[in-house]
mmCIF file of C-alpha atoms in Angstrom:
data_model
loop_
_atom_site.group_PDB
_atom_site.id
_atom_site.type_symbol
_atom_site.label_atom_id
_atom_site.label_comp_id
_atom_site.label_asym_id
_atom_site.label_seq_id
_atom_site.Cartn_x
_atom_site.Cartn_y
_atom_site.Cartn_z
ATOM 1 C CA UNK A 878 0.000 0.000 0.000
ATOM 2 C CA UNK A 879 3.026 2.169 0.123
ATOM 3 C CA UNK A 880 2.940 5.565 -2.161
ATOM 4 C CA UNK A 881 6.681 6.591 -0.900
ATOM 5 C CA UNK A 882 9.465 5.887 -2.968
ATOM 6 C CA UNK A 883 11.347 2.872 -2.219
ATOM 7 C CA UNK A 884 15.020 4.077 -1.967
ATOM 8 C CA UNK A 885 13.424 6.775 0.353
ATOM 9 C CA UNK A 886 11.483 4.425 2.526
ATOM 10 C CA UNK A 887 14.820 2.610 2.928
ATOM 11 C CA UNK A 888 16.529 5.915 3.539
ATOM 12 C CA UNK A 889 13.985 6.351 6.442
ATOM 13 C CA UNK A 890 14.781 2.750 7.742
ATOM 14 C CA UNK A 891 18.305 3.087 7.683
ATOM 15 C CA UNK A 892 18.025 6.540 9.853
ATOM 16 C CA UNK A 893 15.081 5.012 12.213
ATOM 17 C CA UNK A 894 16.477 3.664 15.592
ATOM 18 C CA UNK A 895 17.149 -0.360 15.040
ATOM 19 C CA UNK A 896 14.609 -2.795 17.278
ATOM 20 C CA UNK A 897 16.033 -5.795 19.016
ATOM 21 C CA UNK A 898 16.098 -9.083 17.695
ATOM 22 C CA UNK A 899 12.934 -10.180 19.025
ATOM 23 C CA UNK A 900 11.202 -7.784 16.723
ATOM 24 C CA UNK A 901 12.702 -9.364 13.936
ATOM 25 C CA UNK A 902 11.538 -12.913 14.751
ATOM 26 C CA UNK A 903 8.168 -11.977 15.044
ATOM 27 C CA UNK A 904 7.997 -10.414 12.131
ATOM 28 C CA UNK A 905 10.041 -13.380 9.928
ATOM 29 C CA UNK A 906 7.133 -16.234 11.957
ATOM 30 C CA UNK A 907 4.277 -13.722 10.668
ATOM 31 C CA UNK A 908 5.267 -13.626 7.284
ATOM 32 C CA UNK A 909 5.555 -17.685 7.643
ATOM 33 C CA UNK A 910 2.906 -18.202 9.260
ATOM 34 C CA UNK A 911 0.152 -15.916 8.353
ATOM 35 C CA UNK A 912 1.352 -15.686 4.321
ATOM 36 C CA UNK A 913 0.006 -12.366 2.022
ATOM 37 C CA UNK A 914 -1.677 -11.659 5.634
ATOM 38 C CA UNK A 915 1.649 -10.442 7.066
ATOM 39 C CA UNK A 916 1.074 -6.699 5.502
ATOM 40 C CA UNK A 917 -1.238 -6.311 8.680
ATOM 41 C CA UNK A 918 1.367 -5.742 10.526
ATOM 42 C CA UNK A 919 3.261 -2.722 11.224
ATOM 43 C CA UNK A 920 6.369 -1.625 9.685
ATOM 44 C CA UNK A 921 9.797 -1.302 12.193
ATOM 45 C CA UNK A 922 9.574 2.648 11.780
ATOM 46 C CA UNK A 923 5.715 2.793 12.408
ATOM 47 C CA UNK A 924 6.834 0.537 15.470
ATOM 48 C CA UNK A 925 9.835 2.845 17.363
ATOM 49 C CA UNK A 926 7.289 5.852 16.008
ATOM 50 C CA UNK A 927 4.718 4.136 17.908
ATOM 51 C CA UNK A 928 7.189 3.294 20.984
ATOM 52 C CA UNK A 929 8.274 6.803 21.119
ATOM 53 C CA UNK A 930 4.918 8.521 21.058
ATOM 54 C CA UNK A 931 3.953 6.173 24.272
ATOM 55 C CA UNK A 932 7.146 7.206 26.117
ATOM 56 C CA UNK A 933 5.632 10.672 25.160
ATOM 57 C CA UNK A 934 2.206 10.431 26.624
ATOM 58 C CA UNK A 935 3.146 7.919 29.698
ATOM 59 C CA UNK A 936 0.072 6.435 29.736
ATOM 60 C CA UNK A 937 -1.598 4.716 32.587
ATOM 61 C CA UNK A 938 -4.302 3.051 30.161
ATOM 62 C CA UNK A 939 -3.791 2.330 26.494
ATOM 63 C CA UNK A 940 -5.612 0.382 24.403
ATOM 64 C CA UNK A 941 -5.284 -1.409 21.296
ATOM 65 C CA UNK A 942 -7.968 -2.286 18.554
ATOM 66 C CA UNK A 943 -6.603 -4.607 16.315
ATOM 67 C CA UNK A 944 -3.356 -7.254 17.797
ATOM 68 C CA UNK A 945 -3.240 -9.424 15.085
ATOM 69 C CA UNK A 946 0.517 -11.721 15.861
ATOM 70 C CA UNK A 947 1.448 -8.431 18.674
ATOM 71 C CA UNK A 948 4.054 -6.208 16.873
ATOM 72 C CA UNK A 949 2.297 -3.139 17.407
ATOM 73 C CA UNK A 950 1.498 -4.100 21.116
ATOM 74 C CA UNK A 951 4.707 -4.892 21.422
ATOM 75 C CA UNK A 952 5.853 -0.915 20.389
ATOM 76 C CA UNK A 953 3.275 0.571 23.115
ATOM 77 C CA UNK A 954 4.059 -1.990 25.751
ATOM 78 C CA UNK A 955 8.024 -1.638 25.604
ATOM 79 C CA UNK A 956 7.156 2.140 25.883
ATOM 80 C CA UNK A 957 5.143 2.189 29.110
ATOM 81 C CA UNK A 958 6.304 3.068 32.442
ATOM 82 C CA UNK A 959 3.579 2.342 35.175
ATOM 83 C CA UNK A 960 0.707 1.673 32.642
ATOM 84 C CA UNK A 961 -0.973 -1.524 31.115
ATOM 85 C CA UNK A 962 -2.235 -1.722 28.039
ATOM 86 C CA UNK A 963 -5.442 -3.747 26.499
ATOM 87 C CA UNK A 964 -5.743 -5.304 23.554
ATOM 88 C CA UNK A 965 -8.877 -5.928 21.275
ATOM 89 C CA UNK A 966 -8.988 -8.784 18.808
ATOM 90 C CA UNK A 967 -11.058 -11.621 17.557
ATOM 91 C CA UNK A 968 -8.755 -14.120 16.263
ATOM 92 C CA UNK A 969 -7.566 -16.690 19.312
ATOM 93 C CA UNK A 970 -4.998 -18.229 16.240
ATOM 94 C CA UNK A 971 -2.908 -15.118 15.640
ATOM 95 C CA UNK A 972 -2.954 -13.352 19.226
ATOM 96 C CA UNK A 973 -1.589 -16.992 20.489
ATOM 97 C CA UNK A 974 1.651 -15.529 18.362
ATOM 98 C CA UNK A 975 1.332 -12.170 20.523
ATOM 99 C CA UNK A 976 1.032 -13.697 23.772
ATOM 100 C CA UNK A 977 4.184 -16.115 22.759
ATOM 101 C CA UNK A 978 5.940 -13.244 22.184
ATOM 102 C CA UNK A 979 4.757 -10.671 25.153
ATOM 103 C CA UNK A 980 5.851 -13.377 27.546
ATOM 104 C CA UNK A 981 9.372 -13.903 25.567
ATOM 105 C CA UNK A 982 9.440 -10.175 25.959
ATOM 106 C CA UNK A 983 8.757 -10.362 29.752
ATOM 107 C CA UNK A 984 5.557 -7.709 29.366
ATOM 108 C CA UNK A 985 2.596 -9.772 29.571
ATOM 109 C CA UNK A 986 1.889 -8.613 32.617
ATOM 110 C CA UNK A 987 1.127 -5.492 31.295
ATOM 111 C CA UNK A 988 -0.891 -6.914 28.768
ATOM 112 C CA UNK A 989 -4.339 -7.586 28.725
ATOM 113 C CA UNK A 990 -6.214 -9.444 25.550
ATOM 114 C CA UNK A 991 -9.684 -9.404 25.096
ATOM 115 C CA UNK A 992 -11.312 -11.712 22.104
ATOM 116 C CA UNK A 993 -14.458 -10.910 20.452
ATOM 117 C CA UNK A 994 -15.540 -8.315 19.076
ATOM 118 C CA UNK A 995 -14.548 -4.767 19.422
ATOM 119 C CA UNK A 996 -17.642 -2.958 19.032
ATOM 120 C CA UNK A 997 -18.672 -4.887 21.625
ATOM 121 C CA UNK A 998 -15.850 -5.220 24.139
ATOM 122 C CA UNK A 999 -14.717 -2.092 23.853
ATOM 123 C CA UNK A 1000 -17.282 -0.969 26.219
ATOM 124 C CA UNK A 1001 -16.607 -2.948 29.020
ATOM 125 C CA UNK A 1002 -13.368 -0.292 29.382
ATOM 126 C CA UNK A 1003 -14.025 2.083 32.148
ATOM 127 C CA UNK A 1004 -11.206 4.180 31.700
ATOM 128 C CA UNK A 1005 -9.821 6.602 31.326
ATOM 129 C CA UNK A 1006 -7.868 5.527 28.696
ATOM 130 C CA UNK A 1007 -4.637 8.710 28.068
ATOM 131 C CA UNK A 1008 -3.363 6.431 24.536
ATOM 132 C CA UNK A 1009 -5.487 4.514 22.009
ATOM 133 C CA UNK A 1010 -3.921 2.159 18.422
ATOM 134 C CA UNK A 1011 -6.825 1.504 16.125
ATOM 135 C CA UNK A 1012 -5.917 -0.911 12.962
ATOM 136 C CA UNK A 1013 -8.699 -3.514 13.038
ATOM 137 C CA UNK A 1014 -10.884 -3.384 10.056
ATOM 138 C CA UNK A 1015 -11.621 -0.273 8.508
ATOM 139 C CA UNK A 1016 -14.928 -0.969 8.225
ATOM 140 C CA UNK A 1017 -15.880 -0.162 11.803
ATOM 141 C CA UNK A 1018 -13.117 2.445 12.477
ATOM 142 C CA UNK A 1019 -16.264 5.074 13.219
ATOM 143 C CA UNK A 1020 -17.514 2.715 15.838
ATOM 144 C CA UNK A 1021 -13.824 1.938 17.626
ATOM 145 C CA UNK A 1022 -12.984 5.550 17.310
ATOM 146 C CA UNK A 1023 -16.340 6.636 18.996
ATOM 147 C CA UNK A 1024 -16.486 3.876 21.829
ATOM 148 C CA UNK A 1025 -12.536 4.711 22.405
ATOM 149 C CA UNK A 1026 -13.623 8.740 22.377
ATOM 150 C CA UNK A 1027 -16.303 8.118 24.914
ATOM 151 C CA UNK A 1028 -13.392 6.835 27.045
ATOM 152 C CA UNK A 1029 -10.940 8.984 26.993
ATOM 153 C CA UNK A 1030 -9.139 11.323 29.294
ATOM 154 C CA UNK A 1031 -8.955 15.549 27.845
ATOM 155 C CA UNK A 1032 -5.579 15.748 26.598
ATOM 156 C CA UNK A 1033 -5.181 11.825 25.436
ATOM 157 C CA UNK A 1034 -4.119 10.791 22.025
ATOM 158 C CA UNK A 1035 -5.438 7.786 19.407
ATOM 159 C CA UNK A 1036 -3.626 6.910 16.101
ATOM 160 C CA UNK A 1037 -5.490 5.298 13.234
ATOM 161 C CA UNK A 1038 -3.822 3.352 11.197
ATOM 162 C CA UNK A 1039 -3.760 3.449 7.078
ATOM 163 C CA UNK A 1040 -5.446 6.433 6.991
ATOM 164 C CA UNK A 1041 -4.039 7.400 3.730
ATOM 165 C CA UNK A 1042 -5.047 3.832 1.861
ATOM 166 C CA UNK A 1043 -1.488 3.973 -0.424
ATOM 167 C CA UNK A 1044 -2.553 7.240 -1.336
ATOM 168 C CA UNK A 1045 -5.928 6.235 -2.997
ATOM 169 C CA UNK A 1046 -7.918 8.594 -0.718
ATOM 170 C CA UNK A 1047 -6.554 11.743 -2.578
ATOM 171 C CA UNK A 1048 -7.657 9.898 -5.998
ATOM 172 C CA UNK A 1049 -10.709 11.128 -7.088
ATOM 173 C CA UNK A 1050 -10.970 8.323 -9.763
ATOM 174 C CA UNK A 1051 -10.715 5.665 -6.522
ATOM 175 C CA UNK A 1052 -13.974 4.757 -5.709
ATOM 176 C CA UNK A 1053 -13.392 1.360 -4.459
ATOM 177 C CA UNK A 1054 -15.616 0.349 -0.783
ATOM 178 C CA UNK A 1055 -12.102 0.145 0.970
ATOM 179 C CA UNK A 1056 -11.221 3.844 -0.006
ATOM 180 C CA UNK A 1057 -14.582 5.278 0.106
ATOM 181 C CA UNK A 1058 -14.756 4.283 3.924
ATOM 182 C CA UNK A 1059 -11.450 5.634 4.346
ATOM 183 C CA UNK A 1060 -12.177 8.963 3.486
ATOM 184 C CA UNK A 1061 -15.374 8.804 5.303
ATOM 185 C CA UNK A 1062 -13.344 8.204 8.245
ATOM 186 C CA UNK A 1063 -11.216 10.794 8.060
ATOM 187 C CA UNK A 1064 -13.735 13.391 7.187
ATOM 188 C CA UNK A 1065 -15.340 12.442 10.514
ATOM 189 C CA UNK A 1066 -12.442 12.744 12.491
ATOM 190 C CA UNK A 1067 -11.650 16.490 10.720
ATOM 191 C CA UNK A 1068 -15.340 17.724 11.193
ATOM 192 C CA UNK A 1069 -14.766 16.365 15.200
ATOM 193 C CA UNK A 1070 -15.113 20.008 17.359
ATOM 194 C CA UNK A 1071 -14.055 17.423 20.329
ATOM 195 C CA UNK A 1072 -10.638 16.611 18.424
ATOM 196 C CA UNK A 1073 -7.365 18.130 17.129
ATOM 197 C CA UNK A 1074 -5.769 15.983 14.572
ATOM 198 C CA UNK A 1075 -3.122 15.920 11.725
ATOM 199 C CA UNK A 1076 -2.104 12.729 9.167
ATOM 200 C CA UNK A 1077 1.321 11.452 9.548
ATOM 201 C CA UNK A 1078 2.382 9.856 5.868
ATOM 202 C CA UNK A 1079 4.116 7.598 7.833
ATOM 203 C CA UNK A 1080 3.607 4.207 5.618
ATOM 204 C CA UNK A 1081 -0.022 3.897 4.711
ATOM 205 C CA UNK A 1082 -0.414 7.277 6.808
ATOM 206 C CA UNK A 1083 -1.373 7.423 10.735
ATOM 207 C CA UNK A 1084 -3.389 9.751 12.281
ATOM 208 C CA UNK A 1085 -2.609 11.480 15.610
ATOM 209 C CA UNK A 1086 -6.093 12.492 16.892
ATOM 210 C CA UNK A 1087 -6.124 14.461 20.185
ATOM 211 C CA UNK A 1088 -9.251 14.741 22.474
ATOM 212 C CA UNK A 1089 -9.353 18.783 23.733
#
């Protein structure tokens, strides 16, 4: 889905901070394992960018919509301090990679994994949550990004992911489903008088979303 140009991607990689090794497994068993799935999962800068912005925000709740094999929970979990974070999925198969991993990691204690679905289990949070990662299926982003809104603290943060759809969503001559809901998204988020928000083209593009 990427609309950046290789060499400069690469360029970016090369200049992001390195993860460990265990980063690197996971990602080599979810290509194996999970096949042309594997582009669910975040890329290495999207990770430190996402491990960084935690360290930022010190949250003592953050929650995650979408786990998939636990990269991305990874990233906020090795950036907490005091905090826990809980994660929203639906498939026991590839969150049995994630909790492999949190406990080779030594976090999943502060790790929490709910299965079902979001739109449902999402309200059984009580908050407040400070730091929200939605990249579950784009379909119900509206729903995850209201239920998560209802939840959070003034002055927390939640980052969509593939906001920008490789690009498609400036195309006026896209009119698939998958970028028409996109852009519906975002024009939600932008027309939001509770919110503050900017896209990062990070990738397929993330957007930083602040509650006032």
């Amino acid at each position: 889905m990427s609309y950046i140009d290789p060499a400069v991607e690469q360029y970016i990689l090369d200049h992001t901070t390195r993860s460990d090794e265990l980063f690197t497994q996971l990602a080599e068993e979810t290509r194996r394992l999970t096949g042309d799935a594997a582009g669910m999962q975040i890329s290495a800068d999207q990770g430190r960018f996402l491990t960084m912005l935690t360290q930022l925000v010190d949250p003592t709740l953050a929650v995650e919509v979408g786990t998939f094999t636990g990269y991305s929970s990874l990233c906020i979990a090795r950036g907490l301090t005091h905090g826990r974070l809980h994660c929203f999925d639906v498939s026991d198969e590839w969150t049995s990679v994630a909790r492999r991993y949190w406990e080779k990691a030594g976090l999943a204690e502060k790790i929490t994994l709910t299965l079902g679905p979001a739109t449902e289990t999402l309200r059984e949070v009580e908050g407040p949550i400070q730091l929200a990662f939605i990249d579950a299926d784009k379909t119900n982003y509206p729903a995850y990004y209201e239920l998560v809104m209802e939840r959070m603290e003034p002055g927390g943060l939640i980052l969509a992911d593939n906001t920008l759809r490789g690009g498609t969503v400036a195309d006026p001559a896209r009119t698939e489903r998958y970028v028409q809901e996109m852009r519906e998204f975002n024009e939600l988020v932008i027309n939001d008088p509770r919110v503050t928000t900017t896209i990062m083209p990070i990738r397929d593009g993330v957007t930083l979303i602040r509650k006032n």
